[in-house]
């Protein structure tokens, strides 16, 4: 029995060794298949990530370009605003100067009107005095003429 056991043991060991080798081989194949599947999955995911990164990079560059364009527009608008502020300030100064000149001219006009009224009043007073003087002379001259005629009539 011991030789039979030894032979059975040996056969079992051979079968077990063969089965272990088969399992190792199957395990290696399964591991290789799993590694290949994981590698493919990894490569696919890597490719998808690269596509996503590339897309995001383009989006970032596009966003940066849009920001540059918007910043340029803002700078242009700010420059235009500064120019308009300067122009507005100059126009305000011109308006203030024009208002001052108008006020000065109005004051001069008012003074001139007062001077003219004064001059007219003085001229009116002189003319009235001259008219009164002329009236007195005419009356004196007429009285002298009447007296001469009366003297001529009395003498005649």
GROMACS .gro file of N, CA and C in nm:
model
  468
    1UNK      N    1   0.082  -0.117   0.000
    1UNK     CA    2   0.000   0.000   0.000
    1UNK      C    3   0.088   0.126   0.000
    2UNK      N    4   0.194   0.123   0.074
    2UNK     CA    5   0.274   0.242   0.071
    2UNK      C    6   0.326   0.273  -0.069
    3UNK      N    7   0.369   0.175  -0.150
    3UNK     CA    8   0.410   0.216  -0.282
    3UNK      C    9   0.293   0.270  -0.361
    4UNK      N   10   0.176   0.212  -0.344
    4UNK     CA   11   0.059   0.261  -0.414
    4UNK      C   12   0.026   0.401  -0.366
    5UNK      N   13   0.040   0.425  -0.245
    5UNK     CA   14   0.016   0.556  -0.188
    5UNK      C   15   0.121   0.653  -0.241
    6UNK      N   16   0.242   0.605  -0.249
    6UNK     CA   17   0.347   0.693  -0.297
    6UNK      C   18   0.322   0.727  -0.442
    7UNK      N   19   0.279   0.626  -0.520
    7UNK     CA   20   0.251   0.653  -0.660
    7UNK      C   21   0.130   0.742  -0.673
    8UNK      N   22   0.028   0.719  -0.597
    8UNK     CA   23  -0.092   0.802  -0.600
    8UNK      C   24  -0.055   0.942  -0.556
    9UNK      N   25   0.029   0.946  -0.455
    9UNK     CA   26   0.074   1.076  -0.407
    9UNK      C   27   0.150   1.146  -0.518
   10UNK      N   28   0.236   1.072  -0.586
   10UNK     CA   29   0.315   1.130  -0.693
   10UNK      C   30   0.226   1.175  -0.806
   11UNK      N   31   0.127   1.093  -0.840
   11UNK     CA   32   0.033   1.131  -0.948
   11UNK      C   33  -0.048   1.255  -0.906
   12UNK      N   34  -0.089   1.250  -0.782
   12UNK     CA   35  -0.166   1.365  -0.731
   12UNK      C   36  -0.079   1.491  -0.732
   13UNK      N   37   0.045   1.476  -0.696
   13UNK     CA   38   0.137   1.590  -0.695
   13UNK      C   39   0.158   1.640  -0.838
   14UNK      N   40   0.169   1.544  -0.934
   14UNK     CA   41   0.185   1.583  -1.073
   14UNK      C   42   0.060   1.654  -1.122
   15UNK      N   43  -0.056   1.595  -1.092
   15UNK     CA   44  -0.181   1.656  -1.133
   15UNK      C   45  -0.198   1.793  -1.067
   16UNK      N   46  -0.163   1.793  -0.937
   16UNK     CA   47  -0.173   1.919  -0.863
   16UNK      C   48  -0.074   2.020  -0.921
   17UNK      N   49   0.045   1.981  -0.952
   17UNK     CA   50   0.145   2.070  -1.013
   17UNK      C   51   0.098   2.118  -1.147
   18UNK      N   52   0.042   2.024  -1.225
   18UNK     CA   53  -0.010   2.060  -1.357
   18UNK      C   54  -0.127   2.156  -1.342
   19UNK      N   55  -0.214   2.125  -1.248
   19UNK     CA   56  -0.329   2.212  -1.224
   19UNK      C   57  -0.282   2.349  -1.175
   20UNK      N   58  -0.184   2.353  -1.088
   20UNK     CA   59  -0.129   2.479  -1.038
   20UNK      C   60  -0.067   2.556  -1.153
   21UNK      N   61   0.008   2.485  -1.240
   21UNK     CA   62   0.068   2.552  -1.357
   21UNK      C   63  -0.041   2.608  -1.447
   22UNK      N   64  -0.150   2.526  -1.463
   22UNK     CA   65  -0.262   2.571  -1.546
   22UNK      C   66  -0.326   2.695  -1.483
   23UNK      N   67  -0.346   2.689  -1.353
   23UNK     CA   68  -0.405   2.804  -1.282
   23UNK      C   69  -0.314   2.925  -1.290
   24UNK      N   70  -0.182   2.904  -1.277
   24UNK     CA   71  -0.086   3.014  -1.290
   24UNK      C   72  -0.096   3.074  -1.429
   25UNK      N   73  -0.102   2.984  -1.527
   25UNK     CA   74  -0.110   3.030  -1.666
   25UNK      C   75  -0.240   3.107  -1.688
   26UNK      N   76  -0.352   3.051  -1.637
   26UNK     CA   77  -0.482   3.118  -1.650
   26UNK      C   78  -0.480   3.250  -1.574
   27UNK      N   79  -0.418   3.250  -1.457
   27UNK     CA   80  -0.411   3.371  -1.377
   27UNK      C   81  -0.329   3.476  -1.451
   28UNK      N   82  -0.214   3.429  -1.510
   28UNK     CA   83  -0.132   3.523  -1.585
   28UNK      C   84  -0.209   3.579  -1.702
   29UNK      N   85  -0.283   3.492  -1.771
   29UNK     CA   86  -0.364   3.536  -1.886
   29UNK      C   87  -0.470   3.635  -1.838
   30UNK      N   88  -0.540   3.599  -1.728
   30UNK     CA   89  -0.642   3.690  -1.674
   30UNK      C   90  -0.580   3.823  -1.631
   31UNK      N   91  -0.462   3.814  -1.567
   31UNK     CA   92  -0.394   3.935  -1.524
   31UNK      C   93  -0.353   4.016  -1.646
   32UNK      N   94  -0.297   3.948  -1.748
   32UNK     CA   95  -0.256   4.018  -1.870
   32UNK      C   96  -0.377   4.081  -1.938
   33UNK      N   97  -0.488   4.004  -1.944
   33UNK     CA   98  -0.610   4.059  -2.004
   33UNK      C   99  -0.661   4.179  -1.923
   34UNK      N  100  -0.656   4.166  -1.792
   34UNK     CA  101  -0.701   4.276  -1.706
   34UNK      C  102  -0.609   4.397  -1.724
   35UNK      N  103  -0.477   4.372  -1.732
   35UNK     CA  104  -0.382   4.481  -1.752
   35UNK      C  105  -0.406   4.547  -1.886
   36UNK      N  106  -0.429   4.464  -1.991
   36UNK     CA  107  -0.456   4.520  -2.124
   36UNK      C  108  -0.585   4.602  -2.122
   37UNK      N  109  -0.688   4.549  -2.054
   37UNK     CA  110  -0.815   4.622  -2.045
   37UNK      C  111  -0.795   4.752  -1.969
   38UNK      N  112  -0.720   4.744  -1.859
   38UNK     CA  113  -0.693   4.866  -1.781
   38UNK      C  114  -0.608   4.964  -1.862
   39UNK      N  115  -0.512   4.911  -1.938
   39UNK     CA  116  -0.427   4.997  -2.021
   39UNK      C  117  -0.512   5.066  -2.127
   40UNK      N  118  -0.600   4.988  -2.193
   40UNK     CA  119  -0.689   5.048  -2.293
   40UNK      C  120  -0.779   5.153  -2.229
   41UNK      N  121  -0.837   5.114  -2.114
   41UNK     CA  122  -0.924   5.210  -2.044
   41UNK      C  123  -0.844   5.335  -2.005
   42UNK      N  124  -0.722   5.314  -1.953
   42UNK     CA  125  -0.636   5.425  -1.915
   42UNK      C  126  -0.603   5.512  -2.036
   43UNK      N  127  -0.568   5.447  -2.149
   43UNK     CA  128  -0.536   5.521  -2.271
   43UNK      C  129  -0.656   5.601  -2.320
   44UNK      N  130  -0.776   5.537  -2.313
   44UNK     CA  131  -0.898   5.608  -2.355
   44UNK      C  132  -0.926   5.727  -2.263
   45UNK      N  133  -0.913   5.702  -2.133
   45UNK     CA  134  -0.936   5.811  -2.039
   45UNK      C  135  -0.831   5.920  -2.056
   46UNK      N  136  -0.706   5.881  -2.080
   46UNK     CA  137  -0.599   5.978  -2.103
   46UNK      C  138  -0.629   6.060  -2.227
   47UNK      N  139  -0.674   5.990  -2.334
   47UNK     CA  140  -0.708   6.061  -2.458
   47UNK      C  141  -0.824   6.157  -2.435
   48UNK      N  142  -0.926   6.112  -2.361
   48UNK     CA  143  -1.039   6.200  -2.329
   48UNK      C  144  -0.993   6.319  -2.245
   49UNK      N  145  -0.905   6.294  -2.149
   49UNK     CA  146  -0.853   6.403  -2.068
   49UNK      C  147  -0.771   6.501  -2.152
   50UNK      N  148  -0.690   6.446  -2.244
   50UNK     CA  149  -0.613   6.534  -2.331
   50UNK      C  150  -0.705   6.618  -2.418
   51UNK      N  151  -0.813   6.557  -2.470
   51UNK     CA  152  -0.911   6.632  -2.550
   51UNK      C  153  -0.976   6.739  -2.464
   52UNK      N  154  -1.014   6.703  -2.342
   52UNK     CA  155  -1.078   6.798  -2.251
   52UNK      C  156  -0.981   6.911  -2.215
   53UNK      N  157  -0.855   6.874  -2.187
   53UNK     CA  158  -0.754   6.976  -2.153
   53UNK      C  159  -0.732   7.069  -2.272
   54UNK      N  160  -0.723   7.011  -2.392
   54UNK     CA  161  -0.705   7.093  -2.512
   54UNK      C  162  -0.824   7.187  -2.531
   55UNK      N  163  -0.944   7.134  -2.512
   55UNK     CA  164  -1.065   7.217  -2.525
   55UNK      C  165  -1.066   7.328  -2.421
   56UNK      N  166  -1.031   7.293  -2.297
   56UNK     CA  167  -1.026   7.393  -2.190
   56UNK      C  168  -0.918   7.498  -2.218
   57UNK      N  169  -0.805   7.452  -2.272
   57UNK     CA  170  -0.697   7.545  -2.305
   57UNK      C  171  -0.744   7.643  -2.411
   58UNK      N  172  -0.813   7.591  -2.515
   58UNK     CA  173  -0.867   7.680  -2.619
   58UNK      C  174  -0.969   7.776  -2.560
   59UNK      N  175  -1.053   7.725  -2.470
   59UNK     CA  176  -1.155   7.810  -2.407
   59UNK      C  177  -1.087   7.919  -2.323
   60UNK      N  178  -0.981   7.882  -2.251
   60UNK     CA  179  -0.909   7.980  -2.170
   60UNK      C  180  -0.846   8.085  -2.260
   61UNK      N  181  -0.781   8.041  -2.370
   61UNK     CA  182  -0.719   8.136  -2.462
   61UNK      C  183  -0.825   8.227  -2.525
   62UNK      N  184  -0.938   8.167  -2.561
   62UNK     CA  185  -1.047   8.247  -2.618
   62UNK      C  186  -1.098   8.347  -2.516
   63UNK      N  187  -1.112   8.301  -2.391
   63UNK     CA  188  -1.156   8.391  -2.284
   63UNK      C  189  -1.056   8.502  -2.259
   64UNK      N  190  -0.927   8.467  -2.263
   64UNK     CA  191  -0.823   8.569  -2.244
   64UNK      C  192  -0.827   8.672  -2.356
   65UNK      N  193  -0.847   8.624  -2.480
   65UNK     CA  194  -0.856   8.716  -2.594
   65UNK      C  195  -0.978   8.807  -2.580
   66UNK      N  196  -1.090   8.749  -2.540
   66UNK     CA  197  -1.211   8.830  -2.519
   66UNK      C  198  -1.186   8.933  -2.409
   67UNK      N  199  -1.116   8.891  -2.303
   67UNK     CA  200  -1.085   8.985  -2.195
   67UNK      C  201  -0.995   9.097  -2.245
   68UNK      N  202  -0.896   9.063  -2.331
   68UNK     CA  203  -0.808   9.166  -2.386
   68UNK      C  204  -0.888   9.264  -2.470
   69UNK      N  205  -0.978   9.208  -2.553
   69UNK     CA  206  -1.060   9.295  -2.638
   69UNK      C  207  -1.147   9.385  -2.552
   70UNK      N  208  -1.210   9.326  -2.450
   70UNK     CA  209  -1.296   9.405  -2.360
   70UNK      C  210  -1.214   9.509  -2.285
   71UNK      N  211  -1.093   9.471  -2.242
   71UNK     CA  212  -1.008   9.567  -2.171
   71UNK      C  213  -0.968   9.681  -2.263
   72UNK      N  214  -0.937   9.647  -2.390
   72UNK     CA  215  -0.905   9.752  -2.487
   72UNK      C  216  -1.023   9.845  -2.507
   73UNK      N  217  -1.144   9.786  -2.515
   73UNK     CA  218  -1.264   9.869  -2.531
   73UNK      C  219  -1.284   9.957  -2.408
   74UNK      N  220  -1.264   9.900  -2.290
   74UNK     CA  221  -1.278   9.978  -2.166
   74UNK      C  222  -1.177  10.091  -2.165
   75UNK      N  223  -1.051  10.060  -2.202
   75UNK     CA  224  -0.948  10.164  -2.206
   75UNK      C  225  -0.986  10.273  -2.305
   76UNK      N  226  -1.037  10.231  -2.421
   76UNK     CA  227  -1.078  10.329  -2.523
   76UNK      C  228  -1.193  10.416  -2.469
   77UNK      N  229  -1.290  10.351  -2.405
   77UNK     CA  230  -1.402  10.427  -2.349
   77UNK      C  231  -1.354  10.522  -2.240
   78UNK      N  232  -1.259  10.477  -2.157
   78UNK     CA  233  -1.206  10.564  -2.052
   78UNK      C  234  -1.132  10.682  -2.112
   79UNK      N  235  -1.054  10.657  -2.218
   79UNK     CA  236  -0.985  10.767  -2.286
   79UNK      C  237  -1.086  10.865  -2.345
   80UNK      N  238  -1.192  10.810  -2.409
   80UNK     CA  239  -1.296  10.897  -2.464
   80UNK      C  240  -1.365  10.975  -2.354
   81UNK      N  241  -1.389  10.909  -2.240
   81UNK     CA  242  -1.453  10.976  -2.127
   81UNK      C  243  -1.364  11.089  -2.075
   82UNK      N  244  -1.234  11.061  -2.063
   82UNK     CA  245  -1.141  11.165  -2.019
   82UNK      C  246  -1.141  11.283  -2.116
   83UNK      N  247  -1.144  11.252  -2.247
   83UNK     CA  248  -1.147  11.360  -2.346
   83UNK      C  249  -1.276  11.439  -2.334
   84UNK      N  250  -1.387  11.369  -2.313
   84UNK     CA  251  -1.515  11.437  -2.297
   84UNK      C  252  -1.517  11.521  -2.170
   85UNK      N  253  -1.456  11.470  -2.063
   85UNK     CA  254  -1.448  11.547  -1.938
   85UNK      C  255  -1.367  11.674  -1.960
   86UNK      N  256  -1.255  11.661  -2.033
   86UNK     CA  257  -1.172  11.777  -2.063
   86UNK      C  258  -1.250  11.877  -2.147
   87UNK      N  259  -1.318  11.825  -2.250
   87UNK     CA  260  -1.398  11.913  -2.337
   87UNK      C  261  -1.510  11.980  -2.255
   88UNK      N  262  -1.574  11.902  -2.168
   88UNK     CA  263  -1.681  11.956  -2.085
   88UNK      C  264  -1.627  12.066  -1.993
   89UNK      N  265  -1.510  12.040  -1.935
   89UNK     CA  266  -1.448  12.139  -1.846
   89UNK      C  267  -1.418  12.268  -1.923
   90UNK      N  268  -1.363  12.253  -2.045
   90UNK     CA  269  -1.333  12.371  -2.127
   90UNK      C  270  -1.461  12.445  -2.161
   91UNK      N  271  -1.566  12.370  -2.197
   91UNK     CA  272  -1.694  12.434  -2.230
   91UNK      C  273  -1.753  12.503  -2.107
   92UNK      N  274  -1.737  12.441  -1.991
   92UNK     CA  275  -1.784  12.504  -1.867
   92UNK      C  276  -1.709  12.636  -1.844
   93UNK      N  277  -1.577  12.632  -1.866
   93UNK     CA  278  -1.497  12.754  -1.850
   93UNK      C  279  -1.541  12.861  -1.950
   94UNK      N  280  -1.563  12.820  -2.076
   94UNK     CA  281  -1.607  12.914  -2.179
   94UNK      C  282  -1.745  12.971  -2.142
   95UNK      N  283  -1.835  12.883  -2.095
   95UNK     CA  284  -1.968  12.928  -2.055
   95UNK      C  285  -1.959  13.027  -1.940
   96UNK      N  286  -1.875  12.995  -1.843
   96UNK     CA  287  -1.859  13.085  -1.729
   96UNK      C  288  -1.804  13.220  -1.776
   97UNK      N  289  -1.704  13.215  -1.866
   97UNK     CA  290  -1.648  13.340  -1.920
   97UNK      C  291  -1.751  13.417  -1.998
   98UNK      N  292  -1.832  13.345  -2.078
   98UNK     CA  293  -1.936  13.412  -2.156
   98UNK      C  294  -2.040  13.475  -2.064
   99UNK      N  295  -2.075  13.405  -1.957
   99UNK     CA  296  -2.171  13.460  -1.863
   99UNK      C  297  -2.113  13.585  -1.795
  100UNK      N  298  -1.986  13.580  -1.761
  100UNK     CA  299  -1.921  13.697  -1.701
  100UNK      C  300  -1.922  13.815  -1.799
  101UNK      N  301  -1.891  13.786  -1.928
  101UNK     CA  302  -1.891  13.892  -2.029
  101UNK      C  303  -2.032  13.948  -2.049
  102UNK      N  304  -2.131  13.858  -2.051
  102UNK     CA  305  -2.270  13.904  -2.066
  102UNK      C  306  -2.308  13.993  -1.949
  103UNK      N  307  -2.274  13.951  -1.829
  103UNK     CA  308  -2.305  14.031  -1.710
  103UNK      C  309  -2.234  14.166  -1.718
  104UNK      N  310  -2.109  14.165  -1.761
  104UNK     CA  311  -2.034  14.290  -1.774
  104UNK      C  312  -2.099  14.380  -1.879
  105UNK      N  313  -2.136  14.320  -1.994
  105UNK     CA  314  -2.201  14.399  -2.100
  105UNK      C  315  -2.336  14.454  -2.054
  106UNK      N  316  -2.409  14.372  -1.978
  106UNK     CA  317  -2.538  14.420  -1.926
  106UNK      C  318  -2.517  14.538  -1.832
  107UNK      N  319  -2.411  14.528  -1.749
  107UNK     CA  320  -2.381  14.639  -1.658
  107UNK      C  321  -2.341  14.763  -1.738
  108UNK      N  322  -2.260  14.743  -1.842
  108UNK     CA  323  -2.221  14.856  -1.927
  108UNK      C  324  -2.343  14.917  -1.995
  109UNK      N  325  -2.433  14.832  -2.045
  109UNK     CA  326  -2.555  14.879  -2.112
  109UNK      C  327  -2.642  14.959  -2.014
  110UNK      N  328  -2.655  14.905  -1.894
  110UNK     CA  329  -2.735  14.974  -1.792
  110UNK      C  330  -2.673  15.110  -1.758
  111UNK      N  331  -2.538  15.113  -1.743
  111UNK     CA  332  -2.470  15.238  -1.714
  111UNK      C  333  -2.486  15.335  -1.831
  112UNK      N  334  -2.473  15.280  -1.953
  112UNK     CA  335  -2.487  15.366  -2.072
  112UNK      C  336  -2.629  15.422  -2.080
  113UNK      N  337  -2.729  15.339  -2.048
  113UNK     CA  338  -2.866  15.388  -2.050
  113UNK      C  339  -2.886  15.498  -1.946
  114UNK      N  340  -2.829  15.476  -1.827
  114UNK     CA  341  -2.840  15.579  -1.723
  114UNK      C  342  -2.769  15.707  -1.767
  115UNK      N  343  -2.649  15.690  -1.829
  115UNK     CA  344  -2.576  15.807  -1.877
  115UNK      C  345  -2.656  15.879  -1.985
  116UNK      N  346  -2.720  15.802  -2.076
  116UNK     CA  347  -2.800  15.864  -2.183
  116UNK      C  348  -2.921  15.937  -2.124
  117UNK      N  349  -2.984  15.871  -2.025
  117UNK     CA  350  -3.098  15.937  -1.962
  117UNK      C  351  -3.053  16.067  -1.896
  118UNK      N  352  -2.938  16.063  -1.829
  118UNK     CA  353  -2.884  16.182  -1.764
  118UNK      C  354  -2.853  16.287  -1.869
  119UNK      N  355  -2.788  16.245  -1.979
  119UNK     CA  356  -2.752  16.337  -2.086
  119UNK      C  357  -2.878  16.396  -2.149
  120UNK      N  358  -2.978  16.313  -2.175
  120UNK     CA  359  -3.103  16.363  -2.233
  120UNK      C  360  -3.172  16.460  -2.138
  121UNK      N  361  -3.168  16.426  -2.009
  121UNK     CA  362  -3.228  16.514  -1.911
  121UNK      C  363  -3.155  16.648  -1.909
  122UNK      N  364  -3.020  16.642  -1.914
  122UNK     CA  365  -2.943  16.767  -1.915
  122UNK      C  366  -2.969  16.845  -2.044
  123UNK      N  367  -2.973  16.772  -2.160
  123UNK     CA  368  -2.999  16.838  -2.287
  123UNK      C  369  -3.140  16.900  -2.288
  124UNK      N  370  -3.236  16.827  -2.231
  124UNK     CA  371  -3.372  16.879  -2.223
  124UNK      C  372  -3.376  17.006  -2.139
  125UNK      N  373  -3.303  17.003  -2.027
  125UNK     CA  374  -3.298  17.122  -1.940
  125UNK      C  375  -3.232  17.239  -2.015
  126UNK      N  376  -3.121  17.214  -2.088
  126UNK     CA  377  -3.055  17.320  -2.165
  126UNK      C  378  -3.146  17.373  -2.275
  127UNK      N  379  -3.213  17.277  -2.345
  127UNK     CA  380  -3.303  17.322  -2.453
  127UNK      C  381  -3.417  17.405  -2.396
  128UNK      N  382  -3.472  17.361  -2.283
  128UNK     CA  383  -3.579  17.439  -2.221
  128UNK      C  384  -3.528  17.577  -2.179
  129UNK      N  385  -3.405  17.581  -2.125
  129UNK     CA  386  -3.348  17.709  -2.087
  129UNK      C  387  -3.327  17.797  -2.210
  130UNK      N  388  -3.272  17.735  -2.319
  130UNK     CA  389  -3.252  17.812  -2.442
  130UNK      C  390  -3.384  17.859  -2.501
  131UNK      N  391  -3.484  17.768  -2.496
  131UNK     CA  392  -3.617  17.809  -2.546
  131UNK      C  393  -3.673  17.923  -2.461
  132UNK      N  394  -3.653  17.913  -2.331
  132UNK     CA  395  -3.700  18.023  -2.244
  132UNK      C  396  -3.625  18.151  -2.277
  133UNK      N  397  -3.491  18.138  -2.298
  133UNK     CA  398  -3.412  18.257  -2.334
  133UNK      C  399  -3.459  18.315  -2.468
  134UNK      N  400  -3.483  18.225  -2.567
  134UNK     CA  401  -3.531  18.271  -2.698
  134UNK      C  402  -3.668  18.338  -2.682
  135UNK      N  403  -3.753  18.275  -2.601
  135UNK     CA  404  -3.886  18.331  -2.579
  135UNK      C  405  -3.876  18.471  -2.519
  136UNK      N  406  -3.786  18.484  -2.421
  136UNK     CA  407  -3.767  18.615  -2.356
  136UNK      C  408  -3.717  18.714  -2.459
  137UNK      N  409  -3.619  18.678  -2.543
  137UNK     CA  410  -3.566  18.769  -2.644
  137UNK      C  411  -3.672  18.803  -2.748
  138UNK      N  412  -3.750  18.695  -2.787
  138UNK     CA  413  -3.857  18.723  -2.885
  138UNK      C  414  -3.957  18.820  -2.823
  139UNK      N  415  -3.992  18.796  -2.700
  139UNK     CA  416  -4.088  18.887  -2.636
  139UNK      C  417  -4.029  19.027  -2.624
  140UNK      N  418  -3.900  19.032  -2.587
  140UNK     CA  419  -3.837  19.164  -2.576
  140UNK      C  420  -3.830  19.231  -2.713
  141UNK      N  421  -3.794  19.148  -2.814
  141UNK     CA  422  -3.784  19.203  -2.950
  141UNK      C  423  -3.923  19.246  -2.998
  142UNK      N  424  -4.024  19.162  -2.968
  142UNK     CA  425  -4.159  19.198  -3.010
  142UNK      C  426  -4.205  19.322  -2.934
  143UNK      N  427  -4.174  19.329  -2.810
  143UNK     CA  428  -4.212  19.447  -2.731
  143UNK      C  429  -4.139  19.569  -2.784
  144UNK      N  430  -4.014  19.554  -2.820
  144UNK     CA  431  -3.938  19.666  -2.876
  144UNK      C  432  -4.000  19.708  -3.008
  145UNK      N  433  -4.040  19.612  -3.090
  145UNK     CA  434  -4.105  19.641  -3.219
  145UNK      C  435  -4.238  19.712  -3.196
  146UNK      N  436  -4.315  19.658  -3.101
  146UNK     CA  437  -4.444  19.721  -3.070
  146UNK      C  438  -4.419  19.863  -3.019
  147UNK      N  439  -4.320  19.880  -2.933
  147UNK     CA  440  -4.290  20.015  -2.881
  147UNK      C  441  -4.247  20.104  -2.996
  148UNK      N  442  -4.167  20.061  -3.088
  148UNK     CA  443  -4.125  20.141  -3.202
  148UNK      C  444  -4.245  20.176  -3.288
  149UNK      N  445  -4.329  20.084  -3.312
  149UNK     CA  446  -4.447  20.113  -3.394
  149UNK      C  447  -4.536  20.214  -3.322
  150UNK      N  448  -4.549  20.193  -3.194
  150UNK     CA  449  -4.629  20.289  -3.118
  150UNK      C  450  -4.565  20.426  -3.125
  151UNK      N  451  -4.434  20.434  -3.118
  151UNK     CA  452  -4.362  20.560  -3.126
  151UNK      C  453  -4.378  20.615  -3.266
  152UNK      N  454  -4.371  20.533  -3.366
  152UNK     CA  455  -4.387  20.579  -3.504
  152UNK      C  456  -4.530  20.629  -3.525
  153UNK      N  457  -4.624  20.558  -3.470
  153UNK     CA  458  -4.764  20.601  -3.484
  153UNK      C  459  -4.782  20.729  -3.404
  154UNK      N  460  -4.732  20.745  -3.293
  154UNK     CA  461  -4.746  20.867  -3.215
  154UNK      C  462  -4.669  20.978  -3.283
  155UNK      N  463  -4.566  20.952  -3.341
  155UNK     CA  464  -4.489  21.055  -3.409
  155UNK      C  465  -4.558  21.089  -3.539
  156UNK      N  466  -4.632  21.016  -3.591
  156UNK     CA  467  -4.695  21.046  -3.718
  156UNK      C  468  -4.823  21.112  -3.692
   0.00000   0.00000   0.00000
